[in-house]
């Protein structure tokens, strides 16, 4: 059960990278670890990227290539300076004694870092994903321990990531577990279908409010008003002409449509 704390928002590219690093792990390695990158605010931690970090561990000790982690982060900052270290990840289900030592290192790299676990072994027939934050426990002046408390995890994506997520979803229905990319025209048709469904939902809500079936919500009304105001003022004829022109461009000369 999640406790009070920041909401951890994870992008799909992060999960894909973690699973890929697990599939490419060294022979004999039981798990992989890595650095989480992203942004933070008062109420949430958004994980937008990550990279794996070489390490070796046995029952008695763990060794992490800290120099590699620092160099990778310095290189990443040149490409995405807005993304900072926000914690680390490990594949597996449990938090081990070695996890405490690794978390201590990341506590020096980021204030109150999060620890993300990804169950790539599918112990419960699904890939459980959990996020934790650590806190010290014990009596002042005595031996101090560390307690990991769970946080709420949510999955979000950019519009560009939605294409990949939809493609992966379709592979579940394919016997070969593979699927090809759709054409630009098919993507436009799919997007138009989703817009039509959303408009139907909005119209149904408005009709229910007008008929008295549901109570009007002022916040929803403001959102709808903002939506209406953002619709460009264009005649039906001009819109149809513009749409047909773009469709013809995608069908006959897609390399020109930029």
PDB file of N, CA, C and O in Angstrom, residues 35-39 49-53 65-87 105-106 108-111:
ATOM      1  N   UNK A  35      20.597   3.964 -13.205  1.00  0.00           N
ATOM      2  CA  UNK A  35      20.261   5.298 -12.728  1.00  0.00           C
ATOM      3  C   UNK A  35      18.970   5.782 -13.371  1.00  0.00           C
ATOM      4  O   UNK A  35      18.771   5.607 -14.575  1.00  0.00           O
ATOM      5  N   UNK A  36      18.108   6.379 -12.576  1.00  0.00           N
ATOM      6  CA  UNK A  36      16.868   6.972 -13.067  1.00  0.00           C
ATOM      7  C   UNK A  36      17.055   8.473 -13.238  1.00  0.00           C
ATOM      8  O   UNK A  36      17.625   9.142 -12.364  1.00  0.00           O
ATOM      9  N   UNK A  37      16.569   8.993 -14.359  1.00  0.00           N
ATOM     10  CA  UNK A  37      16.673  10.415 -14.652  1.00  0.00           C
ATOM     11  C   UNK A  37      15.288  11.012 -14.871  1.00  0.00           C
ATOM     12  O   UNK A  37      14.377  10.322 -15.313  1.00  0.00           O
ATOM     13  N   UNK A  38      15.146  12.280 -14.554  1.00  0.00           N
ATOM     14  CA  UNK A  38      13.851  12.919 -14.753  1.00  0.00           C
ATOM     15  C   UNK A  38      13.786  14.262 -14.060  1.00  0.00           C
ATOM     16  O   UNK A  38      14.801  14.932 -13.874  1.00  0.00           O
ATOM     17  N   UNK A  39      12.586  14.627 -13.662  1.00  0.00           N
ATOM     18  CA  UNK A  39      12.355  15.908 -13.007  1.00  0.00           C
ATOM     19  C   UNK A  39      11.490  15.711 -11.767  1.00  0.00           C
ATOM     20  O   UNK A  39      10.786  14.707 -11.642  1.00  0.00           O
ATOM     21  N   UNK A  49      13.844   8.978 -18.226  1.00  0.00           N
ATOM     22  CA  UNK A  49      14.953   8.292 -18.875  1.00  0.00           C
ATOM     23  C   UNK A  49      15.738   7.496 -17.841  1.00  0.00           C
ATOM     24  O   UNK A  49      15.533   7.658 -16.630  1.00  0.00           O
ATOM     25  N   UNK A  50      16.633   6.651 -18.313  1.00  0.00           N
ATOM     26  CA  UNK A  50      17.459   5.860 -17.405  1.00  0.00           C
ATOM     27  C   UNK A  50      18.624   5.264 -18.183  1.00  0.00           C
ATOM     28  O   UNK A  50      18.628   5.257 -19.422  1.00  0.00           O
ATOM     29  N   UNK A  51      19.604   4.753 -17.475  1.00  0.00           N
ATOM     30  CA  UNK A  51      20.688   3.990 -18.094  1.00  0.00           C
ATOM     31  C   UNK A  51      21.185   2.962 -17.082  1.00  0.00           C
ATOM     32  O   UNK A  51      21.146   3.189 -15.866  1.00  0.00           O
ATOM     33  N   UNK A  52      21.618   1.817 -17.595  1.00  0.00           N
ATOM     34  CA  UNK A  52      22.080   0.746 -16.725  1.00  0.00           C
ATOM     35  C   UNK A  52      23.498   1.037 -16.242  1.00  0.00           C
ATOM     36  O   UNK A  52      24.270   1.731 -16.908  1.00  0.00           O
ATOM     37  N   UNK A  53      23.831   0.489 -15.081  1.00  0.00           N
ATOM     38  CA  UNK A  53      25.151   0.674 -14.477  1.00  0.00           C
ATOM     39  C   UNK A  53      25.745  -0.701 -14.187  1.00  0.00           C
ATOM     40  O   UNK A  53      25.101  -1.515 -13.500  1.00  0.00           O
ATOM     41  N   UNK A  65      30.029   0.060 -10.427  1.00  0.00           N
ATOM     42  CA  UNK A  65      30.968   0.900 -11.169  1.00  0.00           C
ATOM     43  C   UNK A  65      30.500   2.356 -11.086  1.00  0.00           C
ATOM     44  O   UNK A  65      29.834   2.876 -11.977  1.00  0.00           O
ATOM     45  N   UNK A  66      30.880   3.019 -10.007  1.00  0.00           N
ATOM     46  CA  UNK A  66      30.452   4.395  -9.771  1.00  0.00           C
ATOM     47  C   UNK A  66      31.024   5.357 -10.817  1.00  0.00           C
ATOM     48  O   UNK A  66      30.362   6.319 -11.214  1.00  0.00           O
ATOM     49  N   UNK A  67      32.249   5.091 -11.269  1.00  0.00           N
ATOM     50  CA  UNK A  67      32.874   5.960 -12.261  1.00  0.00           C
ATOM     51  C   UNK A  67      32.089   5.936 -13.567  1.00  0.00           C
ATOM     52  O   UNK A  67      31.902   6.970 -14.215  1.00  0.00           O
ATOM     53  N   UNK A  68      31.633   4.731 -13.955  1.00  0.00           N
ATOM     54  CA  UNK A  68      30.817   4.608 -15.163  1.00  0.00           C
ATOM     55  C   UNK A  68      29.525   5.404 -15.015  1.00  0.00           C
ATOM     56  O   UNK A  68      29.109   6.101 -15.947  1.00  0.00           O
ATOM     57  N   UNK A  69      28.895   5.299 -13.840  1.00  0.00           N
ATOM     58  CA  UNK A  69      27.638   6.009 -13.605  1.00  0.00           C
ATOM     59  C   UNK A  69      27.833   7.520 -13.704  1.00  0.00           C
ATOM     60  O   UNK A  69      27.011   8.231 -14.305  1.00  0.00           O
ATOM     61  N   UNK A  70      28.936   8.026 -13.161  1.00  0.00           N
ATOM     62  CA  UNK A  70      29.193   9.463 -13.212  1.00  0.00           C
ATOM     63  C   UNK A  70      29.462   9.928 -14.641  1.00  0.00           C
ATOM     64  O   UNK A  70      28.963  10.977 -15.071  1.00  0.00           O
ATOM     65  N   UNK A  71      30.260   9.155 -15.381  1.00  0.00           N
ATOM     66  CA  UNK A  71      30.573   9.532 -16.760  1.00  0.00           C
ATOM     67  C   UNK A  71      29.326   9.518 -17.640  1.00  0.00           C
ATOM     68  O   UNK A  71      29.134  10.401 -18.489  1.00  0.00           O
ATOM     69  N   UNK A  72      28.476   8.500 -17.460  1.00  0.00           N
ATOM     70  CA  UNK A  72      27.249   8.414 -18.242  1.00  0.00           C
ATOM     71  C   UNK A  72      26.335   9.599 -17.957  1.00  0.00           C
ATOM     72  O   UNK A  72      25.716  10.170 -18.878  1.00  0.00           O
ATOM     73  N   UNK A  73      26.254   9.986 -16.705  1.00  0.00           N
ATOM     74  CA  UNK A  73      25.398  11.124 -16.348  1.00  0.00           C
ATOM     75  C   UNK A  73      25.939  12.422 -16.946  1.00  0.00           C
ATOM     76  O   UNK A  73      25.169  13.259 -17.440  1.00  0.00           O
ATOM     77  N   UNK A  74      27.262  12.591 -16.929  1.00  0.00           N
ATOM     78  CA  UNK A  74      27.850  13.800 -17.506  1.00  0.00           C
ATOM     79  C   UNK A  74      27.568  13.880 -19.006  1.00  0.00           C
ATOM     80  O   UNK A  74      27.278  14.953 -19.541  1.00  0.00           O
ATOM     81  N   UNK A  75      27.643  12.731 -19.698  1.00  0.00           N
ATOM     82  CA  UNK A  75      27.338  12.701 -21.119  1.00  0.00           C
ATOM     83  C   UNK A  75      25.858  12.998 -21.370  1.00  0.00           C
ATOM     84  O   UNK A  75      25.504  13.709 -22.317  1.00  0.00           O
ATOM     85  N   UNK A  76      25.013  12.454 -20.513  1.00  0.00           N
ATOM     86  CA  UNK A  76      23.568  12.650 -20.684  1.00  0.00           C
ATOM     87  C   UNK A  76      23.189  14.110 -20.465  1.00  0.00           C
ATOM     88  O   UNK A  76      22.292  14.622 -21.152  1.00  0.00           O
ATOM     89  N   UNK A  77      23.857  14.794 -19.557  1.00  0.00           N
ATOM     90  CA  UNK A  77      23.540  16.191 -19.283  1.00  0.00           C
ATOM     91  C   UNK A  77      23.777  17.072 -20.506  1.00  0.00           C
ATOM     92  O   UNK A  77      23.117  18.099 -20.676  1.00  0.00           O
ATOM     93  N   UNK A  78      24.713  16.667 -21.364  1.00  0.00           N
ATOM     94  CA  UNK A  78      24.989  17.451 -22.565  1.00  0.00           C
ATOM     95  C   UNK A  78      23.829  17.367 -23.557  1.00  0.00           C
ATOM     96  O   UNK A  78      23.627  18.275 -24.358  1.00  0.00           O
ATOM     97  N   UNK A  79      23.087  16.260 -23.502  1.00  0.00           N
ATOM     98  CA  UNK A  79      21.962  16.063 -24.413  1.00  0.00           C
ATOM     99  C   UNK A  79      20.656  16.559 -23.796  1.00  0.00           C
ATOM    100  O   UNK A  79      19.854  17.224 -24.445  1.00  0.00           O
ATOM    101  N   UNK A  80      20.447  16.231 -22.532  1.00  0.00           N
ATOM    102  CA  UNK A  80      19.201  16.602 -21.832  1.00  0.00           C
ATOM    103  C   UNK A  80      19.542  17.231 -20.489  1.00  0.00           C
ATOM    104  O   UNK A  80      19.472  16.560 -19.445  1.00  0.00           O
ATOM    105  N   UNK A  81      19.940  18.501 -20.484  1.00  0.00           N
ATOM    106  CA  UNK A  81      20.355  19.141 -19.228  1.00  0.00           C
ATOM    107  C   UNK A  81      19.249  19.275 -18.193  1.00  0.00           C
ATOM    108  O   UNK A  81      19.526  19.453 -17.009  1.00  0.00           O
ATOM    109  N   UNK A  82      17.989  19.189 -18.631  1.00  0.00           N
ATOM    110  CA  UNK A  82      16.885  19.356 -17.683  1.00  0.00           C
ATOM    111  C   UNK A  82      16.630  18.092 -16.862  1.00  0.00           C
ATOM    112  O   UNK A  82      15.975  18.150 -15.819  1.00  0.00           O
ATOM    113  N   UNK A  83      17.144  16.954 -17.328  1.00  0.00           N
ATOM    114  CA  UNK A  83      16.945  15.695 -16.616  1.00  0.00           C
ATOM    115  C   UNK A  83      18.068  15.494 -15.602  1.00  0.00           C
ATOM    116  O   UNK A  83      19.246  15.542 -15.949  1.00  0.00           O
ATOM    117  N   UNK A  84      17.683  15.274 -14.363  1.00  0.00           N
ATOM    118  CA  UNK A  84      18.649  15.095 -13.279  1.00  0.00           C
ATOM    119  C   UNK A  84      18.477  13.708 -12.666  1.00  0.00           C
ATOM    120  O   UNK A  84      17.486  13.016 -12.914  1.00  0.00           O
ATOM    121  N   UNK A  85      19.442  13.316 -11.864  1.00  0.00           N
ATOM    122  CA  UNK A  85      19.348  12.028 -11.171  1.00  0.00           C
ATOM    123  C   UNK A  85      18.260  12.117 -10.109  1.00  0.00           C
ATOM    124  O   UNK A  85      18.273  13.011  -9.257  1.00  0.00           O
ATOM    125  N   UNK A  86      17.313  11.192 -10.174  1.00  0.00           N
ATOM    126  CA  UNK A  86      16.220  11.196  -9.197  1.00  0.00           C
ATOM    127  C   UNK A  86      16.153   9.882  -8.414  1.00  0.00           C
ATOM    128  O   UNK A  86      15.305   9.734  -7.544  1.00  0.00           O
ATOM    129  N   UNK A  87      17.044   8.946  -8.727  1.00  0.00           N
ATOM    130  CA  UNK A  87      17.045   7.678  -8.000  1.00  0.00           C
ATOM    131  C   UNK A  87      17.679   6.575  -8.818  1.00  0.00           C
ATOM    132  O   UNK A  87      18.483   6.827  -9.730  1.00  0.00           O
ATOM    133  N   UNK A 105      24.555   5.265  -1.823  1.00  0.00           N
ATOM    134  CA  UNK A 105      25.325   6.001  -2.822  1.00  0.00           C
ATOM    135  C   UNK A 105      24.446   7.022  -3.534  1.00  0.00           C
ATOM    136  O   UNK A 105      24.829   8.190  -3.694  1.00  0.00           O
ATOM    137  N   UNK A 106      23.257   6.612  -3.967  1.00  0.00           N
ATOM    138  CA  UNK A 106      22.376   7.529  -4.703  1.00  0.00           C
ATOM    139  C   UNK A 106      21.849   8.643  -3.802  1.00  0.00           C
ATOM    140  O   UNK A 106      21.447   9.695  -4.302  1.00  0.00           O
ATOM    141  N   UNK A 108      23.661  10.365  -2.027  1.00  0.00           N
ATOM    142  CA  UNK A 108      24.658  11.428  -2.157  1.00  0.00           C
ATOM    143  C   UNK A 108      24.550  12.136  -3.504  1.00  0.00           C
ATOM    144  O   UNK A 108      25.099  13.222  -3.688  1.00  0.00           O
ATOM    145  N   UNK A 109      23.866  11.515  -4.451  1.00  0.00           N
ATOM    146  CA  UNK A 109      23.733  12.084  -5.781  1.00  0.00           C
ATOM    147  C   UNK A 109      22.419  12.853  -5.971  1.00  0.00           C
ATOM    148  O   UNK A 109      22.307  13.682  -6.873  1.00  0.00           O
ATOM    149  N   UNK A 110      21.418  12.538  -5.150  1.00  0.00           N
ATOM    150  CA  UNK A 110      20.109  13.186  -5.290  1.00  0.00           C
ATOM    151  C   UNK A 110      19.443  13.291  -3.926  1.00  0.00           C
ATOM    152  O   UNK A 110      19.582  12.390  -3.098  1.00  0.00           O
ATOM    153  N   UNK A 111      18.724  14.377  -3.664  1.00  0.00           N
ATOM    154  CA  UNK A 111      18.008  14.506  -2.393  1.00  0.00           C
ATOM    155  C   UNK A 111      16.808  13.560  -2.347  1.00  0.00           C
ATOM    156  O   UNK A 111      15.960  13.585  -3.247  1.00  0.00           O
TER     157      UNK A 111
END
